[in-house]
Every structure is written in C-alpha cells, then in structure tokens.
CSV table of C-alpha atoms and ligand atoms in Angstrom, one decimal:
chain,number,residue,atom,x,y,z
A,1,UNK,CA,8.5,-2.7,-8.9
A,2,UNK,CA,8.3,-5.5,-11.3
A,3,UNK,CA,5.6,-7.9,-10.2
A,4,UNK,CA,5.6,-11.5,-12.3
A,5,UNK,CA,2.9,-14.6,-11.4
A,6,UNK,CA,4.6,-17.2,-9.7
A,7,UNK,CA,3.7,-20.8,-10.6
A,8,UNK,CA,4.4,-23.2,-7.5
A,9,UNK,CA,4.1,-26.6,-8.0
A,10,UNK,CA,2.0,-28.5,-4.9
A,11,UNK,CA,5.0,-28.9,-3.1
A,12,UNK,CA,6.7,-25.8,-3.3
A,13,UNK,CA,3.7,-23.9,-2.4
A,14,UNK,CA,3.8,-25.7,1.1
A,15,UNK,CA,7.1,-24.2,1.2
A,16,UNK,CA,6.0,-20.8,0.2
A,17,UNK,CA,3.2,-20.5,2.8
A,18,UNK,CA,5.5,-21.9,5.5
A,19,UNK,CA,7.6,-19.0,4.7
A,20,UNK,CA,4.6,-16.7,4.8
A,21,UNK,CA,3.3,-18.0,8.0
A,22,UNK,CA,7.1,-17.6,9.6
A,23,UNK,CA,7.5,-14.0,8.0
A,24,UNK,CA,3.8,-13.2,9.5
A,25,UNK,CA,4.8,-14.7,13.2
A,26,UNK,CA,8.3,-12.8,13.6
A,27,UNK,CA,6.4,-9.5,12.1
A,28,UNK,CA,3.6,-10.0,14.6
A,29,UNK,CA,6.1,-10.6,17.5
A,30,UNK,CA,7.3,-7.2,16.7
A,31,UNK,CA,4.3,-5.4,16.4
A,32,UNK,CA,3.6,-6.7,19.5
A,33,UNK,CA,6.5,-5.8,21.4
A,34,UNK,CA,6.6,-2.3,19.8
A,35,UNK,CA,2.9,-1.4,21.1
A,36,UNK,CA,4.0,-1.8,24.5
A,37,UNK,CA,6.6,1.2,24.1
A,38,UNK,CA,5.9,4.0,25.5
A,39,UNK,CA,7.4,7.8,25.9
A,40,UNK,CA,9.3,7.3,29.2
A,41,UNK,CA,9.9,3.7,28.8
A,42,UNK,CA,12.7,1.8,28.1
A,43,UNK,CA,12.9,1.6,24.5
A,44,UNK,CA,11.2,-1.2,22.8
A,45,UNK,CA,14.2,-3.8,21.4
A,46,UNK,CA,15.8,-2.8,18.1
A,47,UNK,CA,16.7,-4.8,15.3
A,48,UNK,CA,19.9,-6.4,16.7
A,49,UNK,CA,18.4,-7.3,20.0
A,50,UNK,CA,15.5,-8.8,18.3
A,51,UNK,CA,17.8,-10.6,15.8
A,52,UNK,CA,19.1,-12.2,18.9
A,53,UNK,CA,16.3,-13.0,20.4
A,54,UNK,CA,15.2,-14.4,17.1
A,55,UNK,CA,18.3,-17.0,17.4
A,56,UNK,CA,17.4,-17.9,20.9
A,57,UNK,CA,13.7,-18.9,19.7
A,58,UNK,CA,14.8,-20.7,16.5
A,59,UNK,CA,17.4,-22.8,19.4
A,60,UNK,CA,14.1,-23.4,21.0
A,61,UNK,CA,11.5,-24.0,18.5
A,62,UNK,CA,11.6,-26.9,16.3
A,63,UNK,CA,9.1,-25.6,13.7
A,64,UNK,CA,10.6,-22.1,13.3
A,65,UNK,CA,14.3,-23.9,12.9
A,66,UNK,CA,12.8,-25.7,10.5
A,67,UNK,CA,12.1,-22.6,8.3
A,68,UNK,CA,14.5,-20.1,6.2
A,69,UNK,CA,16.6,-18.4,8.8
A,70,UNK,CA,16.6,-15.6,6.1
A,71,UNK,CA,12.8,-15.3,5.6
A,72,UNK,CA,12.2,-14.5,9.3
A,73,UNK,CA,15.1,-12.5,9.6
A,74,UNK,CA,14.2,-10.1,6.6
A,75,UNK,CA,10.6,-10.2,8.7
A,76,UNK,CA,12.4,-8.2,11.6
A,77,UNK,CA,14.6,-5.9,8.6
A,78,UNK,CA,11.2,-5.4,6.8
A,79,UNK,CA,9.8,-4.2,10.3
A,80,UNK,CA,12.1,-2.1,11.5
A,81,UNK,CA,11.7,-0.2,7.9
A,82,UNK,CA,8.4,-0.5,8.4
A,83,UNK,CA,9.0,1.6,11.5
A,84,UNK,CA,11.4,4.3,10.5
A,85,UNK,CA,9.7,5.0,7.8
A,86,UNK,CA,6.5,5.2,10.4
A,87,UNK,CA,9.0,7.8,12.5
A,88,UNK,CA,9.5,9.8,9.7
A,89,UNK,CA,6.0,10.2,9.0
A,90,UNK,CA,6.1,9.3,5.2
A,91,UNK,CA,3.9,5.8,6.8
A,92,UNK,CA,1.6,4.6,8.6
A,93,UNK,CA,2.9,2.6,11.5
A,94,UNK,CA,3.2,-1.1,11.4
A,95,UNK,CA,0.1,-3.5,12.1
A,96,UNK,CA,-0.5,-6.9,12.6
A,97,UNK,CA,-0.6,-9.8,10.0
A,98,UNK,CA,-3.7,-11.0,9.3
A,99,UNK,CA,-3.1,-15.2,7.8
A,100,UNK,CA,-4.7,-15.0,4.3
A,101,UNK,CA,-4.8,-10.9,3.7
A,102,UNK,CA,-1.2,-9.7,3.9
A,103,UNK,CA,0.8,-13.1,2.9
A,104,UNK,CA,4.2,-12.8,1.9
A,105,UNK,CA,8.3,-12.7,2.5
A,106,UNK,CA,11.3,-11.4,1.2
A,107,UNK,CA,14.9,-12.6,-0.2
A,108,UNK,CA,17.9,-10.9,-0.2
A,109,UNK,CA,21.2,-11.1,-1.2
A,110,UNK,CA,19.6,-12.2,-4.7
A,111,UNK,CA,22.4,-13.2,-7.3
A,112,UNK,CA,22.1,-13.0,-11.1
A,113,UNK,CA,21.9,-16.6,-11.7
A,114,UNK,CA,19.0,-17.2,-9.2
A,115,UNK,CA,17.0,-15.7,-12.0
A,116,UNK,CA,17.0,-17.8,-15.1
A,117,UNK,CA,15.0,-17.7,-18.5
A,118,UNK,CA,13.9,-20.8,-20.1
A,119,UNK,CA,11.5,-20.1,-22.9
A,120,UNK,CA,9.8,-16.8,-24.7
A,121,UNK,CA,7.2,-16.9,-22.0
A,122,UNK,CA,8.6,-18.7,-18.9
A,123,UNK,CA,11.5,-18.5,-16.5
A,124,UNK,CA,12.9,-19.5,-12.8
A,125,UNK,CA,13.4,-18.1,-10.1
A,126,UNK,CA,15.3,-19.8,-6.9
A,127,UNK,CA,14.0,-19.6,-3.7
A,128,UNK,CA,15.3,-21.1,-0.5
A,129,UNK,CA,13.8,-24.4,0.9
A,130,UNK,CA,11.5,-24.3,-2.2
A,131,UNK,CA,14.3,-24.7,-5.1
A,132,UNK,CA,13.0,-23.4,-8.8
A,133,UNK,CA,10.3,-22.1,-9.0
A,134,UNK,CA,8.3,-21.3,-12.7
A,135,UNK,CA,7.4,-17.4,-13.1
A,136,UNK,CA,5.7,-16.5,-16.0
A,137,UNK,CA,8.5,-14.5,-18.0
A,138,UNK,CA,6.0,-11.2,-19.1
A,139,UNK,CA,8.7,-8.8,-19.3
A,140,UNK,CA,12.1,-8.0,-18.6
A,141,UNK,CA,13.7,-8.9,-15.2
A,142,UNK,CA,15.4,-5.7,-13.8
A,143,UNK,CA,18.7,-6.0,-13.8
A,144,UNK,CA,21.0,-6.1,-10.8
A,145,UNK,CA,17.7,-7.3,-8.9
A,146,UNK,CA,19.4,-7.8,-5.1
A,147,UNK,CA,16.2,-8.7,-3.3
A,148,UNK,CA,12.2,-9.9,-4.5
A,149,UNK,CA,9.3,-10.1,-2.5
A,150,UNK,CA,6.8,-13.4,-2.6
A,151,UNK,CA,3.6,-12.7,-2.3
A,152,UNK,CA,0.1,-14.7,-2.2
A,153,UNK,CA,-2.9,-12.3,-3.2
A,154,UNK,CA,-6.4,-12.8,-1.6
A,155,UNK,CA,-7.4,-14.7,-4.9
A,156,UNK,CA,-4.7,-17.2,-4.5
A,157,UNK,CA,-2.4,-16.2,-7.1
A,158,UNK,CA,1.2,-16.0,-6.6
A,159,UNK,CA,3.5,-12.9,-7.3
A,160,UNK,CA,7.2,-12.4,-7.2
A,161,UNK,CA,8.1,-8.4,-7.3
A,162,UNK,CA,12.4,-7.9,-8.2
A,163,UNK,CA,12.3,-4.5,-5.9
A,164,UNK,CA,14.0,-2.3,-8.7
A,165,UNK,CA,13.4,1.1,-7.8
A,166,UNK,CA,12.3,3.4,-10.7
A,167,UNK,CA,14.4,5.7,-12.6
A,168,UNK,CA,14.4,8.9,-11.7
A,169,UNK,CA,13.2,10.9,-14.5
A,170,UNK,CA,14.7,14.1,-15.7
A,171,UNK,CA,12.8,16.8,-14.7
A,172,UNK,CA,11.8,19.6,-18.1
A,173,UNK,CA,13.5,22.4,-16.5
A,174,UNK,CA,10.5,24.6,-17.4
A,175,UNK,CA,10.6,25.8,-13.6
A,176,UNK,CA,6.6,24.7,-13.9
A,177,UNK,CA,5.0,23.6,-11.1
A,178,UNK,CA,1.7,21.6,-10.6
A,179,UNK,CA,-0.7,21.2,-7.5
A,180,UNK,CA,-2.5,18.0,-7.2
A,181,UNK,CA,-5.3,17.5,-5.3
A,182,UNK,CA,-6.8,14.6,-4.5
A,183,UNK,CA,-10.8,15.2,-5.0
A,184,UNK,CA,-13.9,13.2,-4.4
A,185,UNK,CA,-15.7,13.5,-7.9
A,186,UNK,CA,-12.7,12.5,-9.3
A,187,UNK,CA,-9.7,11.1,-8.2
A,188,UNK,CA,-6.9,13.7,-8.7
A,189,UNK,CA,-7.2,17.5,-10.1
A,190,UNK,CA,-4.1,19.2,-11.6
A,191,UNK,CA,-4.0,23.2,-11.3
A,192,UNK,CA,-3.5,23.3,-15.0
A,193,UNK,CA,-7.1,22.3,-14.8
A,194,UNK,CA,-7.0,18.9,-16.0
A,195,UNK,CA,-9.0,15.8,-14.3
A,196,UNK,CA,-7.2,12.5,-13.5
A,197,UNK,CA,-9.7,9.6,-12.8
A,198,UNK,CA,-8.1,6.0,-11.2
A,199,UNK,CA,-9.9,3.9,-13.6
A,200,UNK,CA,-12.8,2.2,-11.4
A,201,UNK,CA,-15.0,-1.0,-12.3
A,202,UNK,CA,-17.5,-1.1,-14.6
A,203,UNK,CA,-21.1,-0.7,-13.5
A,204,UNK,CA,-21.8,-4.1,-15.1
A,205,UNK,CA,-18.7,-5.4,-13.0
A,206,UNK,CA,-19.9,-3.2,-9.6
A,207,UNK,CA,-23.1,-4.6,-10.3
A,208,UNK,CA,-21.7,-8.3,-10.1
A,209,UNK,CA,-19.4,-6.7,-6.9
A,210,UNK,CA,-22.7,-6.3,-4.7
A,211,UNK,CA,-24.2,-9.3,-6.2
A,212,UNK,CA,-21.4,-11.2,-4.8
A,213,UNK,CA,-21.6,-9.2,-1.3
A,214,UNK,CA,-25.1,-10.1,-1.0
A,215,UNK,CA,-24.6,-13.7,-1.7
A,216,UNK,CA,-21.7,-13.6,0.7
A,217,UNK,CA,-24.2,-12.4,3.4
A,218,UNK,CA,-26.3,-14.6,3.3
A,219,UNK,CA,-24.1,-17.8,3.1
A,220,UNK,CA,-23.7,-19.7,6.2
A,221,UNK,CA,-20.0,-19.6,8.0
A,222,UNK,CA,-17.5,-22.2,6.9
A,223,UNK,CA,-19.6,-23.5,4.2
A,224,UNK,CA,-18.1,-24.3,1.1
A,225,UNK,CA,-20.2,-22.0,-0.6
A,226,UNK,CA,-19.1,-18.7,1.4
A,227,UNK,CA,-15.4,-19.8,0.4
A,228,UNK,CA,-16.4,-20.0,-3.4
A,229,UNK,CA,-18.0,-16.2,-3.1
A,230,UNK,CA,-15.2,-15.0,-1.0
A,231,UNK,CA,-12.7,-16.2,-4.0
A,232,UNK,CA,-14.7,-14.6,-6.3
A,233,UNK,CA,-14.6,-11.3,-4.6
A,234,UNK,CA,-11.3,-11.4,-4.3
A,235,UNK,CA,-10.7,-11.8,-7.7
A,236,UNK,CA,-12.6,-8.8,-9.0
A,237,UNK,CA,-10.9,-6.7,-5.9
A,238,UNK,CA,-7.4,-7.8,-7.4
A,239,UNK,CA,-8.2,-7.3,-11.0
A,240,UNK,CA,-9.2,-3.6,-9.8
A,241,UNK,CA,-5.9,-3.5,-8.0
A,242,UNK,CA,-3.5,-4.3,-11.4
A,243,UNK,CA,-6.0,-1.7,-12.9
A,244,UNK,CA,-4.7,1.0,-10.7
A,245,UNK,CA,-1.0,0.4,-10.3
A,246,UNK,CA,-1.2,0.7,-13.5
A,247,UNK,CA,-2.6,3.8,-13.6
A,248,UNK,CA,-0.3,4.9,-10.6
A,249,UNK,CA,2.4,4.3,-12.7
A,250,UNK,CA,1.4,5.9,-15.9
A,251,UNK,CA,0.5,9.3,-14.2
A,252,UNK,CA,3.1,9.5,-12.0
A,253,UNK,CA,5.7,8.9,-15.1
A,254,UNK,CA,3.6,11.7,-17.1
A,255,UNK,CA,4.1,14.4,-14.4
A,256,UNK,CA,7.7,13.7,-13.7
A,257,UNK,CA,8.0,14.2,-17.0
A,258,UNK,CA,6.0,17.4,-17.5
A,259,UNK,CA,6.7,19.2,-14.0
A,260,UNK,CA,9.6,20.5,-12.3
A,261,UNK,CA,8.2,20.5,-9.1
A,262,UNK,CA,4.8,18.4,-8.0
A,263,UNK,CA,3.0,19.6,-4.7
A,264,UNK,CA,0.4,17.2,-2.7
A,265,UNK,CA,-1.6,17.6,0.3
A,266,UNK,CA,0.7,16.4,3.4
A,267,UNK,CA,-2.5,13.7,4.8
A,268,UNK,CA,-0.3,12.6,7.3
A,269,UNK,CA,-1.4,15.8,9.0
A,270,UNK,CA,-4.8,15.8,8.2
A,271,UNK,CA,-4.7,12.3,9.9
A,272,UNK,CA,-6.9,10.5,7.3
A,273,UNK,CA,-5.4,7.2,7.3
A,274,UNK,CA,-8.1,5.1,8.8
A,275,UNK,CA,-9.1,1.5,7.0
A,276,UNK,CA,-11.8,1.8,4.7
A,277,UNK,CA,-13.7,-0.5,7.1
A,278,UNK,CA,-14.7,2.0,9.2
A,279,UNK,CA,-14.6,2.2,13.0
A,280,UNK,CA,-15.6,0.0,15.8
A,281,UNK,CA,-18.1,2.4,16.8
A,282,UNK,CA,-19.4,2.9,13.2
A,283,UNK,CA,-18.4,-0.1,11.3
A,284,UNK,CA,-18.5,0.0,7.5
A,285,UNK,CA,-18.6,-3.4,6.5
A,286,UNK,CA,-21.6,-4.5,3.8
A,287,UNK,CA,-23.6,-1.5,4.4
A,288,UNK,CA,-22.6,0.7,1.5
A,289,UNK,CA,-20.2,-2.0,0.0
A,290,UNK,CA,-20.6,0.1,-3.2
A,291,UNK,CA,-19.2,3.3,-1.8
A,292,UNK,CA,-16.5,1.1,-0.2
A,293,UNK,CA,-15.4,0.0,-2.9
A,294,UNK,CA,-15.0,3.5,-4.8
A,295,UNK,CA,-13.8,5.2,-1.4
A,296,UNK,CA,-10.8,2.4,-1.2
A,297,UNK,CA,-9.7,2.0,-4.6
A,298,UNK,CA,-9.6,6.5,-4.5
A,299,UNK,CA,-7.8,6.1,-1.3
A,300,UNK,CA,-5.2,3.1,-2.0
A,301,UNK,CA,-4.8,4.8,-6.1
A,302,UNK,CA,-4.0,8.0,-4.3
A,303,UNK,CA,-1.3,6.6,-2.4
A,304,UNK,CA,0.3,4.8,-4.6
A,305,UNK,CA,0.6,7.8,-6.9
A,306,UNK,CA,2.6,9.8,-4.4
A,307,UNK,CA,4.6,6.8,-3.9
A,308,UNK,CA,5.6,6.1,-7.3
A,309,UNK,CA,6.3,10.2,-8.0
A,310,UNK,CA,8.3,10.3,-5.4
A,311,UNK,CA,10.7,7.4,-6.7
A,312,UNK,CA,10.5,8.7,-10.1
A,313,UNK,CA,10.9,12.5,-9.1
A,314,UNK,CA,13.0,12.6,-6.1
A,315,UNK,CA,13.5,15.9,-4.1
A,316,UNK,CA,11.1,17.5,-6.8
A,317,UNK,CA,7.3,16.3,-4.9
A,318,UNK,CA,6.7,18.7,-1.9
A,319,UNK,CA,4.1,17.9,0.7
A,320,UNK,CA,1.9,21.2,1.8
A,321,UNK,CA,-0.6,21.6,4.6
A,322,UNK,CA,-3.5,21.2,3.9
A,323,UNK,CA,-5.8,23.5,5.8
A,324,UNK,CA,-8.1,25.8,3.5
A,325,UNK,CA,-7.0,24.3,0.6
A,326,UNK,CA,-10.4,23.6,-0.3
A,327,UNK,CA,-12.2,26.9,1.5
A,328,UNK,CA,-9.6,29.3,0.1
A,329,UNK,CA,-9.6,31.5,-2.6
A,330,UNK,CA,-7.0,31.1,-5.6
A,331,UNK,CA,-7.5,34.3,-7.1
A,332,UNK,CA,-8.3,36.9,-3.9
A,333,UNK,CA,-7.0,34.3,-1.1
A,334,UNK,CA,-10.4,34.9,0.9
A,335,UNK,CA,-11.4,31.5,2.9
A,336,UNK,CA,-14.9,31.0,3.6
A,337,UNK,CA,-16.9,28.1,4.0
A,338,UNK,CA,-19.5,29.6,2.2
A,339,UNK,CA,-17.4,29.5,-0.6
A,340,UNK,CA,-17.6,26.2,-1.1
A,341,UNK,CA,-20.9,26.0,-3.7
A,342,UNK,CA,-21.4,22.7,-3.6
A,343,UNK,CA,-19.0,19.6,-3.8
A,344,UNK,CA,-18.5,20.5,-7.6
A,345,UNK,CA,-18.6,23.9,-7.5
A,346,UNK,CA,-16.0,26.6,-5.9
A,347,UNK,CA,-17.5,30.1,-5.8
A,348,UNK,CA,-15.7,33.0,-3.7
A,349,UNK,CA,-18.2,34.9,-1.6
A,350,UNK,CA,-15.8,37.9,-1.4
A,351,UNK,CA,-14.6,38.2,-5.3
A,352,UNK,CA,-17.1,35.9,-7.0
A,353,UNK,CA,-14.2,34.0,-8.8
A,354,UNK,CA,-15.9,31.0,-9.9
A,355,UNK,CA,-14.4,27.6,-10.9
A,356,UNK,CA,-14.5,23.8,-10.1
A,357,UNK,CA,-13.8,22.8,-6.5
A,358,UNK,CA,-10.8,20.4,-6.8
A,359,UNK,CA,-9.7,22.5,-9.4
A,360,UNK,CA,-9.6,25.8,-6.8
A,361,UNK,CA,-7.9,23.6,-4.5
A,362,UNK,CA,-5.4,22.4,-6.7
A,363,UNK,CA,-4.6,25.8,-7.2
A,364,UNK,CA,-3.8,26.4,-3.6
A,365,UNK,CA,-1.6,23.2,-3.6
A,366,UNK,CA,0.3,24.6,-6.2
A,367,UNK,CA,0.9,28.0,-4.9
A,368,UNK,CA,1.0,26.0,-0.8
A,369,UNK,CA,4.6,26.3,0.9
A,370,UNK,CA,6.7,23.0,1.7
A,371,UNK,CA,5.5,21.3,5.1
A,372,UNK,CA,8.8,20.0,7.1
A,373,UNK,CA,9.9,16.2,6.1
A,374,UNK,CA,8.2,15.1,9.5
A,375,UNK,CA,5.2,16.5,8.6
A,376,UNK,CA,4.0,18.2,12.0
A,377,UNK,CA,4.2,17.4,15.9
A,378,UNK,CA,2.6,14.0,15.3
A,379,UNK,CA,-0.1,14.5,17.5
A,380,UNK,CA,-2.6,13.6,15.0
A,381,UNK,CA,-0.8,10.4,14.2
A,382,UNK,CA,-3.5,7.7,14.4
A,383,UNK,CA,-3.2,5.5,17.9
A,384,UNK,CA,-5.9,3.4,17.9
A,385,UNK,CA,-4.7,0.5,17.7
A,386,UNK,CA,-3.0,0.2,21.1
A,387,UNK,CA,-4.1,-0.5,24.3
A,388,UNK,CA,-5.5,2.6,26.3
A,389,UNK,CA,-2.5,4.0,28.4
A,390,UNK,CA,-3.1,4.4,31.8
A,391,UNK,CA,-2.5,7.8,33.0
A,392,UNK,CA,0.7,7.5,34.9
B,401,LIG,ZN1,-11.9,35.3,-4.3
C-alpha cells in the first residue's frame, strides 16, 4: 500500500468528512444488521439486497442523496469483504465505526488521469464532490492504481493509500524453511535463531506518552485543554504507527526473500484477538498505559507482518496450531510445563536441551504441520460483541 498525506483545503475537507461520516453510517447499518443473524435464521441481507436498500434510503434521505452514491456504496463492498474475509477466518469480524477513530472511504473505478503530478514534491488527486485535491508527491504513484482509500488519522492528518498490492517476491528455492514466533521479550523469533524487534518509542518519548496520559486524566471533559492533550497523544501513537509499517514491511520483504516457506502460529485459533483495552469486567484503560502501549504496538506490528508476507509470498506462509509450541521440546519433542525456565529461558526437563524460549518455539513453528485455510471449527471465534442469544 502506498500511503501519501493529503492536503485538503477548508472546503474540501468538509467534503471529505461528509464522505467519512456517510462511509461510517452505511458500514454501521450493516454491522448492525449482520449481528442480528443467527444460525437458523434467515440469512442476514447480502450485498445486492443491501445495495437496494441503500437506493430506497438515498430516495428518502435528503442528506445521504446529497453525498457520493459511490462512497456509500463501496461502504457496503468494503463490508461484505470485511465479512468474507471474517468467514474465512484470515479476520476478525466487522465492528462498528467509531466518528473520529476509524474515519475514512474508498474510490473505485480510479482512472490514470485522476492522478496528476504538478511539481517535484506535489501532485493531485480527484476525488468526487471534493474536486483536486493536493497530496504531497513523496514517491512514485503505483501504476494502474484502480481504487485509493481516504483516510483521516486520530492526529488529524489526511492520507490517501493507491491499494497496489505488493509484488510477489520470488521465492530462493533453497527448499529452507523458517518458523516465526511471535514472543513477548521481543517481538518476533526466527528458528535460525535470530531476534526481530518492532521498533518501539524511546524511553524519553514513553516517558512524555505517560506524561501526556496523566495530564489527560486529570483534565476536565470537553475542556479545551483535554482536546489539546488528546491531539498530542495521537500524534506520538501515529508516529509509532509509520514506525512499524515500516518495519512490517522491511521484514516481511527480507523473509520472502530468504525463505521458501514461512510458518506462523494460526491466532485465529488460539482466539487472542481482543482490543488492547481490555475487557468490560477488567478494563485496561490508564492503569498500565505503559504496558499498553508496548502490548498494542507487539500486537498490531505482528499482524501486519503476516499480512504483508502473505501479499509478498503467496501460497508460501503456512499457519500451524499453536498448542505446545511454547511447552514442547525441539530436540526430544517432550512437552512439559516445567520446561518452561522462565519467560526467557526454555529448558527440557526430560533431555535438558537448553535454549531461549521464543527461540524453542520457533523451532516448533518451523517443524509445525499446516492448519486448514479455515483455521478450526470456529468455536473460539470471539462473540462478544453481540447481544446474548436467548436459548431458543
Ligand atoms: Zn528435550
């Protein structure tokens, strides 16, 4: 994905965020109707049915007529994505649209010359209702770029990404094979024995993160001031997020290019796809902001790697199970709890093999068999988000 900074003039930002606001409404309207589905029922509508109903309202409501019949469409296409990808277990499923976290829309049907250069460092880009819009020109537009997505980022910057899938990258043909495991201590350990860490913030930077968190704490609601420390936090949480698609990208491209075939932990099964935010019962919030912060940029970097190695290294990552991986053996194949030293430390009660943790599990990984592309029964799939089903 090739992401550029959008700069809206006054006006055409109104535009933009009436597209977001739209996109978010149709998207939520589906969410909504999809959480009432359930097995036995009459299926929830489709894409076609809702495109109809889609019509009906825009006949009906002045204010959604008013908006880019294609940016609420590609709301309802974007959704039902969102959900067969959900299906086949490579996502989680859809949730709601929160106004001012998840802001953005998509065009299709993008032509060359909606895309236009106009100096070294600037170009323009046309969106509907809004006209040309500036992008800052920082590299290369993809080309034969058919669709982009707009986005607004919690700091209030403006992106454009040209969805250009990756290039597949040749694999050696070494017949090597690498098991990656995604650690605590550090973010990702290859079975080769090498340590991948998703670059995190500084401690002077951390320092200034908790500063901020207390501050926001203590600020009264709505006051001017709690906006002002909200921006800034949002700023440091974005810069951290360039910082690790960047890293995403550069590992992902460096074991395309050194494996044949990459093997991750399938977490669909293990079910671990909670928001770092905790749970209602045990809510995360400011307590341990700092170990939020490290636990979310692990979780979203580690993501984002398998993402990206799967466009660049297609049909060559395999998902494995992971149960043992961090109890077993990879010399005798003995699993024991006990075996488990400390978080560092891997030591095998039965042959006294001996190595690092993530680095023993890695090992597994490597040596784990292919889980099926749906990834188990789906019984572990997370459901809390929808109303409790009466027993029927
Ligand atoms: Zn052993």
């Amino acid at each position: 994905m090739s992401r550029y900074r959008l700069e809206p003039t006054a006006s055409q930002e109104a535009v933009l965020r009436d597209h977001c606001a739209h996109a978010r409404f149709i998207w939520n309207l589906a969410v909504e109707q999809q959480s009432w589905w359930r097995p036995g029922r009459r299926s929830a509508p489709g894409y076609l049915e809702q495109a109809r109903q889609l019509t009906a309202a825009r006949a009906e409501y002045g204010w959604l007529r008013a908006g880019s019949q294609m940016v609420q469409q590609q709301a309802l296409r974007d959704f039902a994505q969102a959900l067969a990808n959900f299906f086949v277990g490579t996502h989680r499923r859809p949730t709601w649209r929160k106004a001012g976290r998840d802001e953005g829309f998509r065009i299709v049907a993008v032509k060359p010359a909606h895309v236009r250069r106009l100096s070294r460092n600037t170009g323009e880009v046309w969106i509907p209702k809004a006209g040309w819009v500036r992008l800052r020109w920082s590299r290369a537009v993809p080309e034969g770029v058919k669709s982009h997505r707009v986005s607004l980022d919690r700091a209030g910057r403006w992106h454009i990404a040209f969805a250009a899938i990756p290039e597949a990258i040749p694999a050696p043909g070494t017949g090597e094979v690498v098991g990656v495991d995604r650690g605590i201590a550090v973010s990702a350990a290859l079975s080769t024995g090498q340590m991948l860490t998703v670059p995190r913030p500084s401690l002077a930077r951390q320092r200034r993160f908790r500063r901020l968190q207390r501050k926001l704490a203590r600020a009264r609601g709505g006051s001017n001031r709690r906006a002002r420390v909200k921006l800034a936090i949002a700023k440091l949480r974005a810069r951290e997020a360039d910082a690790r698609k960047d890293w995403a990208e550069k590992t992902s491209t460096d074991l395309a290019r050194r494996f044949d075939v990459i093997r991750v932990e399938d977490l669909n099964i293990r079910g671990m796809t909670r928001s770092a935010k905790g749970t209602i019962t045990e809510p995360g919030r400011n307590v341990r902001a700092k170990a939020g912060l490290n636990r979310e940029i692990m979780r979203s970097g580690w993501g984002l790697l398998v993402r990206r190695l799967q466009d660049k290294a297609p049909g060559r990552v395999e998902k494995v199970n992971p149960a043992f991986t961090s109890q077993r053996c990879s010399a005798c194949g003995h699993i024991a709890a006990g075996s488990r030293e400390s978080q560092a430390l891997f030591c095998c009660v039965a042959c006294g093999h001996a190595c690092n943790a993530d680095v023993n599990a890695a090992r597994n990984i490597a040596a784990g068999h292919a889980v099926t592309a749906r990834g188990g029964d789906g019984t572990t799939r997370p459901v809390n988000r929808e109303p409790q089903l009466l027993a029927s």
